[in-house]
Coordinates of C-alpha atoms and ligand atoms in Angstrom, one line a residue:
M183 CA 72.7 10.1 13.1
V184 CA 69.2 11.3 13.4
K185 CA 66.7 9.2 11.5
S186 CA 64.0 11.0 9.7
L187 CA 60.7 10.3 11.4
A188 CA 57.5 9.1 9.5
P189 CA 55.0 11.9 9.3
L190 CA 52.6 11.6 12.3
F191 CA 49.5 11.9 10.0
D192 CA 49.3 10.9 6.4
L193 CA 47.4 14.0 5.3
Q194 CA 46.9 12.9 1.8
N195 CA 45.4 9.5 2.9
I196 CA 43.1 11.3 5.5
A197 CA 41.9 13.6 2.8
R198 CA 41.1 10.5 0.5
V199 CA 39.2 8.7 3.1
L200 CA 37.0 11.7 4.1
I201 CA 35.6 12.0 0.6
T202 CA 34.9 8.4 -0.1
G203 CA 32.6 6.0 2.0
N204 CA 29.7 5.9 -0.4
G205 CA 28.3 9.2 0.8
L206 CA 28.2 8.3 4.5
A207 CA 31.1 10.5 5.6
G208 CA 29.9 13.2 7.8
Q209 CA 26.3 12.1 7.5
D210 CA 23.6 12.0 10.3
I211 CA 21.7 8.7 10.5
L212 CA 18.2 9.7 11.4
S213 CA 15.8 7.7 9.3
V214 CA 15.9 4.5 7.0
S215 CA 14.3 6.7 4.2
Q216 CA 17.8 8.2 3.6
F217 CA 19.3 4.8 2.3
D218 CA 19.0 3.6 -1.3
R219 CA 19.7 0.1 -2.3
E220 CA 23.2 1.0 -3.4
T221 CA 24.1 2.5 0.0
L222 CA 22.6 -0.5 1.7
S223 CA 24.6 -3.0 -0.2
Y224 CA 27.7 -0.9 0.5
I225 CA 26.9 -1.0 4.1
F226 CA 26.3 -4.8 4.2
G227 CA 29.5 -5.4 2.3
R228 CA 31.4 -3.5 4.9
A229 CA 29.6 -5.3 7.8
R230 CA 30.7 -8.6 6.2
E231 CA 34.3 -7.3 6.1
M232 CA 34.0 -6.3 9.8
R233 CA 32.6 -9.8 10.6
E234 CA 35.7 -11.4 8.9
M235 CA 38.0 -8.9 10.5
V236 CA 36.6 -9.6 14.1
K237 CA 36.9 -13.4 13.5
K238 CA 40.4 -13.2 12.4
I239 CA 42.0 -10.7 14.6
G240 CA 39.3 -9.3 16.9
G241 CA 39.8 -5.6 16.1
A242 CA 41.6 -2.9 14.3
D243 CA 42.9 0.6 14.7
L244 CA 40.7 2.2 12.0
L245 CA 39.0 4.7 14.4
K246 CA 42.0 5.2 16.8
G247 CA 41.8 8.7 18.1
Y248 CA 38.0 9.0 17.6
V249 CA 35.5 9.4 20.4
L250 CA 31.8 8.3 20.3
T251 CA 29.3 9.6 22.9
C252 CA 26.5 7.2 23.6
L253 CA 23.7 9.3 25.0
F254 CA 20.7 7.3 26.0
Y255 CA 17.6 8.9 27.7
E256 CA 15.9 5.4 27.6
P257 CA 17.0 2.0 28.6
S258 CA 19.1 -0.1 26.3
T259 CA 21.1 -3.3 26.4
R260 CA 21.9 -4.2 22.8
T261 CA 22.0 -0.9 21.0
S262 CA 24.2 0.7 23.5
A263 CA 26.5 -2.3 24.1
S264 CA 26.8 -3.1 20.4
F265 CA 27.8 0.5 19.6
I266 CA 30.3 0.6 22.4
A267 CA 31.7 -2.8 21.3
A268 CA 31.8 -1.6 17.6
M269 CA 33.7 1.6 18.5
E270 CA 36.2 -0.2 20.8
R271 CA 36.9 -3.2 18.2
L272 CA 37.8 -0.3 15.8
G273 CA 40.2 1.2 18.2
G274 CA 38.1 4.2 19.2
S275 CA 36.9 5.4 22.6
V276 CA 33.5 5.9 24.1
I277 CA 31.8 8.4 26.5
P278 CA 29.0 6.2 27.8
I279 CA 26.0 8.2 29.1
T280 CA 23.9 5.1 29.1
Q281 CA 23.4 4.2 32.7
G282 CA 20.7 6.8 33.3
V283 CA 20.8 10.4 32.3
Q284 CA 19.6 11.2 35.9
F285 CA 23.4 11.3 36.6
S286 CA 24.1 13.9 33.9
S287 CA 22.9 17.6 33.9
V288 CA 19.8 16.6 32.1
S289 CA 18.4 16.0 35.7
K290 CA 19.2 19.6 36.3
G291 CA 16.9 20.6 33.4
E292 CA 19.4 20.9 30.8
T293 CA 17.8 20.8 27.2
L294 CA 18.6 18.3 24.7
A295 CA 20.3 21.0 22.4
D296 CA 22.6 22.2 25.1
T297 CA 23.5 18.7 26.1
I298 CA 24.3 17.9 22.5
R299 CA 26.2 21.1 21.9
T300 CA 28.2 20.3 25.0
L301 CA 29.0 16.6 24.1
E302 CA 30.0 17.5 20.6
Q303 CA 32.9 19.5 21.9
Y304 CA 34.4 16.2 23.2
S305 CA 33.4 13.8 20.5
D306 CA 33.4 12.9 16.9
V307 CA 30.0 11.1 16.7
I308 CA 27.0 10.9 19.0
V309 CA 24.6 8.0 19.3
L310 CA 21.2 9.2 20.7
R311 CA 18.2 7.4 22.2
H312 CA 15.4 9.6 23.4
P313 CA 11.7 9.2 24.0
D314 CA 10.5 11.9 21.6
I315 CA 9.8 11.4 18.0
G316 CA 12.0 13.8 16.0
S317 CA 14.6 14.2 18.9
A318 CA 17.4 12.8 16.7
Q319 CA 16.5 15.4 14.0
T320 CA 16.5 18.1 16.7
A321 CA 20.0 17.0 17.9
A322 CA 21.3 16.9 14.3
D323 CA 20.0 20.6 13.8
Y324 CA 22.3 21.6 16.6
A325 CA 25.3 19.3 16.1
D326 CA 28.1 19.7 13.6
I327 CA 29.1 16.2 14.1
P328 CA 27.1 13.1 12.9
I329 CA 24.2 12.1 15.0
I330 CA 23.0 8.4 14.9
N331 CA 19.5 7.9 15.9
A332 CA 19.3 4.9 18.2
G333 CA 15.5 5.2 18.7
D334 CA 13.5 8.3 18.8
G335 CA 10.3 7.3 20.9
T336 CA 7.8 5.5 18.7
G337 CA 9.3 7.0 15.6
E338 CA 12.3 5.1 14.0
H339 CA 15.1 2.9 15.0
P340 CA 17.2 3.0 11.7
T341 CA 20.4 1.0 12.7
Q342 CA 18.2 -1.8 14.0
A343 CA 16.4 -1.9 10.7
L344 CA 19.6 -2.3 8.9
L345 CA 20.7 -5.1 11.1
D346 CA 17.4 -6.8 10.7
L347 CA 17.6 -6.5 6.9
F348 CA 21.3 -7.6 6.9
T349 CA 20.3 -10.7 9.0
I350 CA 17.4 -11.5 6.6
R351 CA 20.0 -11.3 3.7
E352 CA 22.7 -13.4 5.4
E353 CA 20.2 -16.1 6.6
L354 CA 18.2 -16.5 3.6
G355 CA 20.5 -15.3 0.8
T356 CA 18.1 -12.7 -0.6
V357 CA 15.4 -10.2 0.3
D358 CA 13.4 -9.9 -2.9
G359 CA 10.5 -12.4 -3.2
L360 CA 10.1 -13.0 0.5
K361 CA 7.0 -13.1 2.6
V362 CA 7.8 -11.1 5.8
A363 CA 5.3 -11.3 8.8
M364 CA 5.5 -9.0 11.6
V365 CA 3.8 -9.9 14.8
G366 CA 3.0 -7.9 18.0
D367 CA 3.0 -4.1 18.7
L368 CA 3.0 -2.6 15.3
R369 CA 1.7 0.8 16.5
Y370 CA 4.4 1.7 19.0
G371 CA 7.2 -0.5 18.0
R372 CA 9.8 1.6 16.2
T373 CA 11.7 -1.3 14.9
V374 CA 8.8 -2.5 12.8
H375 CA 8.3 1.1 11.5
S376 CA 11.8 1.3 10.3
L377 CA 12.0 -2.2 8.9
T378 CA 8.7 -1.6 7.0
K379 CA 10.0 1.5 5.4
L380 CA 13.1 -0.2 4.4
L381 CA 11.4 -3.1 2.9
V382 CA 9.3 -0.7 0.7
Q383 CA 12.5 -0.7 -1.5
Y384 CA 12.2 -4.5 -2.0
D385 CA 9.9 -6.9 -3.7
V386 CA 8.4 -8.5 -0.7
S387 CA 5.0 -9.3 0.6
L388 CA 4.1 -8.1 4.0
R389 CA 1.8 -9.7 6.5
F390 CA 1.0 -7.6 9.8
V391 CA -0.3 -9.5 12.7
S392 CA -1.5 -7.5 15.7
P393 CA -4.3 -6.7 18.1
E394 CA -6.7 -4.1 16.6
I395 CA -5.4 -1.4 18.9
L396 CA -1.8 -2.0 17.8
R397 CA -2.2 -2.0 14.1
M398 CA 0.6 -0.4 11.9
P399 CA 0.1 3.3 11.7
M400 CA -1.9 4.7 8.8
V401 CA 0.9 6.8 7.6
I402 CA 3.2 3.9 7.1
M403 CA 0.3 1.7 5.6
N404 CA -0.1 4.6 3.0
E405 CA 3.6 4.3 2.2
I406 CA 3.3 0.6 1.5
I407 CA 0.1 1.0 -0.5
D408 CA 1.6 3.8 -2.5
A409 CA 4.6 1.6 -3.3
G410 CA 2.0 -1.0 -4.7
M411 CA 3.2 -3.7 -2.2
D412 CA 1.2 -6.9 -1.3
V413 CA 0.2 -6.4 2.2
R414 CA -2.3 -7.9 4.5
E415 CA -3.4 -7.5 8.1
T416 CA -4.7 -10.0 10.5
H417 CA -5.0 -10.6 14.3
D418 CA -4.0 -14.2 14.1
V419 CA -0.6 -15.9 13.7
A420 CA -2.2 -19.0 12.3
D421 CA -3.0 -17.0 9.2
V422 CA 0.5 -16.4 8.3
I423 CA 2.7 -19.0 9.8
E424 CA 2.7 -21.5 6.9
N425 CA 3.7 -19.1 4.2
A426 CA 6.1 -16.8 6.0
D427 CA 9.9 -16.7 5.2
V428 CA 10.5 -14.3 8.1
L429 CA 8.6 -14.1 11.3
Y430 CA 9.5 -10.8 12.9
V431 CA 8.1 -11.0 16.5
T432 CA 7.9 -7.8 18.8
R433 CA 7.3 -6.9 22.4
V434 CA 4.2 -5.0 23.4
Q435 CA 5.8 -1.6 24.2
K436 CA 4.3 -1.1 27.8
E437 CA 6.2 2.1 28.3
R438 CA 4.1 3.8 25.5
F439 CA 0.7 3.0 27.0
T440 CA -1.1 5.9 28.8
D441 CA -3.8 3.4 30.0
L442 CA -2.1 0.3 31.7
A443 CA -5.5 -1.5 31.6
Q444 CA -5.3 -1.5 27.9
Y445 CA -1.7 -2.9 27.9
E446 CA -3.1 -5.8 30.2
E447 CA -5.6 -6.6 27.8
V448 CA -3.2 -7.1 24.8
K449 CA 0.2 -8.0 26.4
D450 CA -0.1 -11.7 26.3
Q451 CA -2.0 -12.0 23.0
Y452 CA 0.9 -13.8 21.1
E453 CA 3.4 -16.5 22.1
I454 CA 5.5 -18.3 19.4
T455 CA 5.9 -22.0 20.8
P456 CA 7.4 -25.1 19.1
E457 CA 3.8 -26.3 18.2
I458 CA 3.4 -23.0 16.2
M459 CA 7.0 -23.5 14.7
E460 CA 5.9 -27.1 13.5
K461 CA 3.6 -25.4 10.9
A462 CA 6.3 -23.0 9.5
K463 CA 8.6 -23.7 6.6
D464 CA 11.9 -25.4 7.1
K465 CA 13.7 -22.5 5.9
M466 CA 11.8 -19.7 7.8
I467 CA 13.6 -17.6 10.3
V468 CA 12.3 -15.9 13.6
L469 CA 13.6 -12.6 14.3
H470 CA 13.0 -10.3 17.4
P471 CA 14.7 -7.0 18.2
L472 CA 14.7 -8.0 21.8
P473 CA 14.0 -7.8 24.8
R474 CA 11.4 -10.5 24.6
V475 CA 8.9 -10.7 27.5
G476 CA 7.0 -13.8 26.7
E477 CA 6.4 -13.5 22.9
I478 CA 8.7 -16.3 22.1
H479 CA 8.8 -19.6 24.1
Y480 CA 12.3 -20.4 25.5
A481 CA 12.0 -23.9 23.8
V482 CA 12.0 -22.3 20.4
D483 CA 15.6 -21.0 21.2
H484 CA 16.8 -24.6 20.2
D485 CA 15.2 -24.5 16.7
P486 CA 17.8 -23.7 14.1
R487 CA 15.3 -21.2 12.7
A488 CA 15.5 -19.1 15.8
A489 CA 17.9 -16.4 14.5
Y490 CA 17.4 -13.7 17.1
F491 CA 20.7 -14.1 18.7
R492 CA 22.6 -14.4 15.4
Q493 CA 20.6 -11.1 14.6
V494 CA 22.2 -9.5 18.0
K495 CA 25.7 -10.3 16.7
N496 CA 25.0 -8.9 13.4
G497 CA 24.2 -5.5 15.1
M498 CA 27.8 -5.1 16.2
Y499 CA 29.1 -5.6 12.5
I500 CA 26.5 -3.2 11.1
R501 CA 27.4 -0.6 13.7
M502 CA 31.1 -1.0 13.0
A503 CA 30.3 -0.4 9.4
L504 CA 28.2 2.7 10.1
L505 CA 30.7 4.2 12.5
A506 CA 33.6 3.7 10.0
G507 CA 31.2 5.2 7.3
V508 CA 30.1 8.3 9.0
L509 CA 33.7 9.1 10.3
G510 CA 34.9 8.8 6.7
K511 CA 36.9 5.6 7.0
A512 CA 35.9 4.0 3.9
Ligands
LIG689 N1 15.1 -2.8 21.7 C1 13.9 -2.4 20.7 C2 13.9 -0.8 20.9 O1 14.6 -0.1 21.5 C3 12.7 -3.1 20.8 C4 12.1 -3.1 22.2 O2 12.5 -2.3 23.0 O3 11.0 -3.7 22.2 O4 13.1 -0.4 20.1

């Protein structure tokens, strides 16, 4: 007797998941400005579920049959690896163009638009890192599938800001009421641009510590001021260390300087050492988007307040939540 086979696809179920997902299904992720607090809390809830699932069983089949293309025109370790890990832990596959676009047709002069229109033929979602501000938006203008901005030059790095905020929330239990100090290259650092824009939605005090030439861009300062936030700028970590709940340290972005002599002048201005940590609150956390090139002394790594490697791990859970979200798997 021939047994009746279960349908290969549960069409009703597929239709249901595509219209749920708190508005993320089919969306591009280009800027943090597109997230309201409700969506943030949805993403963080999903990231927690992903963390539990990974701890218990390592992975799932949620994105089986889906393909992610990672297209990176700039170097990356954490963003590319965590997106790949996220996709694979959810049962999907990856086309990794992360080891240098010099091996792709980009080196033959292909435009971003044509590269995107080609890669979307093979994939369901594209994660793009590119040196030009606005490149993710350009890619999204051409693509019919979701584009996730993994850094557009000195513009934004929205998925990093989501994992930064998630880490603050998980480490300190709340975001509202905190004093967040950002240290280093606030001019060229896209991670601090995105994190600041995201924090505008919360009741936090901001302290910006940078050399004069690396101050937070005026356009972002205006957003903060318009939101009525408590914000102060200084050149000295000593001015903020005692009161900070979060110390977000960044690398001076050498690759963005046109005058390397200027880079040399500011590159070693800050180093967080165990002596500096002695002055900080017991419950303060140190974050860094990494890579570090001297801004945090290795001796600080043993301090339980050094949260930057826990932050790295959170990146995978957040990106699992985002991939599931944009692919309609609520
Ligand atoms: N990894 C981060 C970024 O891609 C921070 C950095 O490179 O300093 O923006």
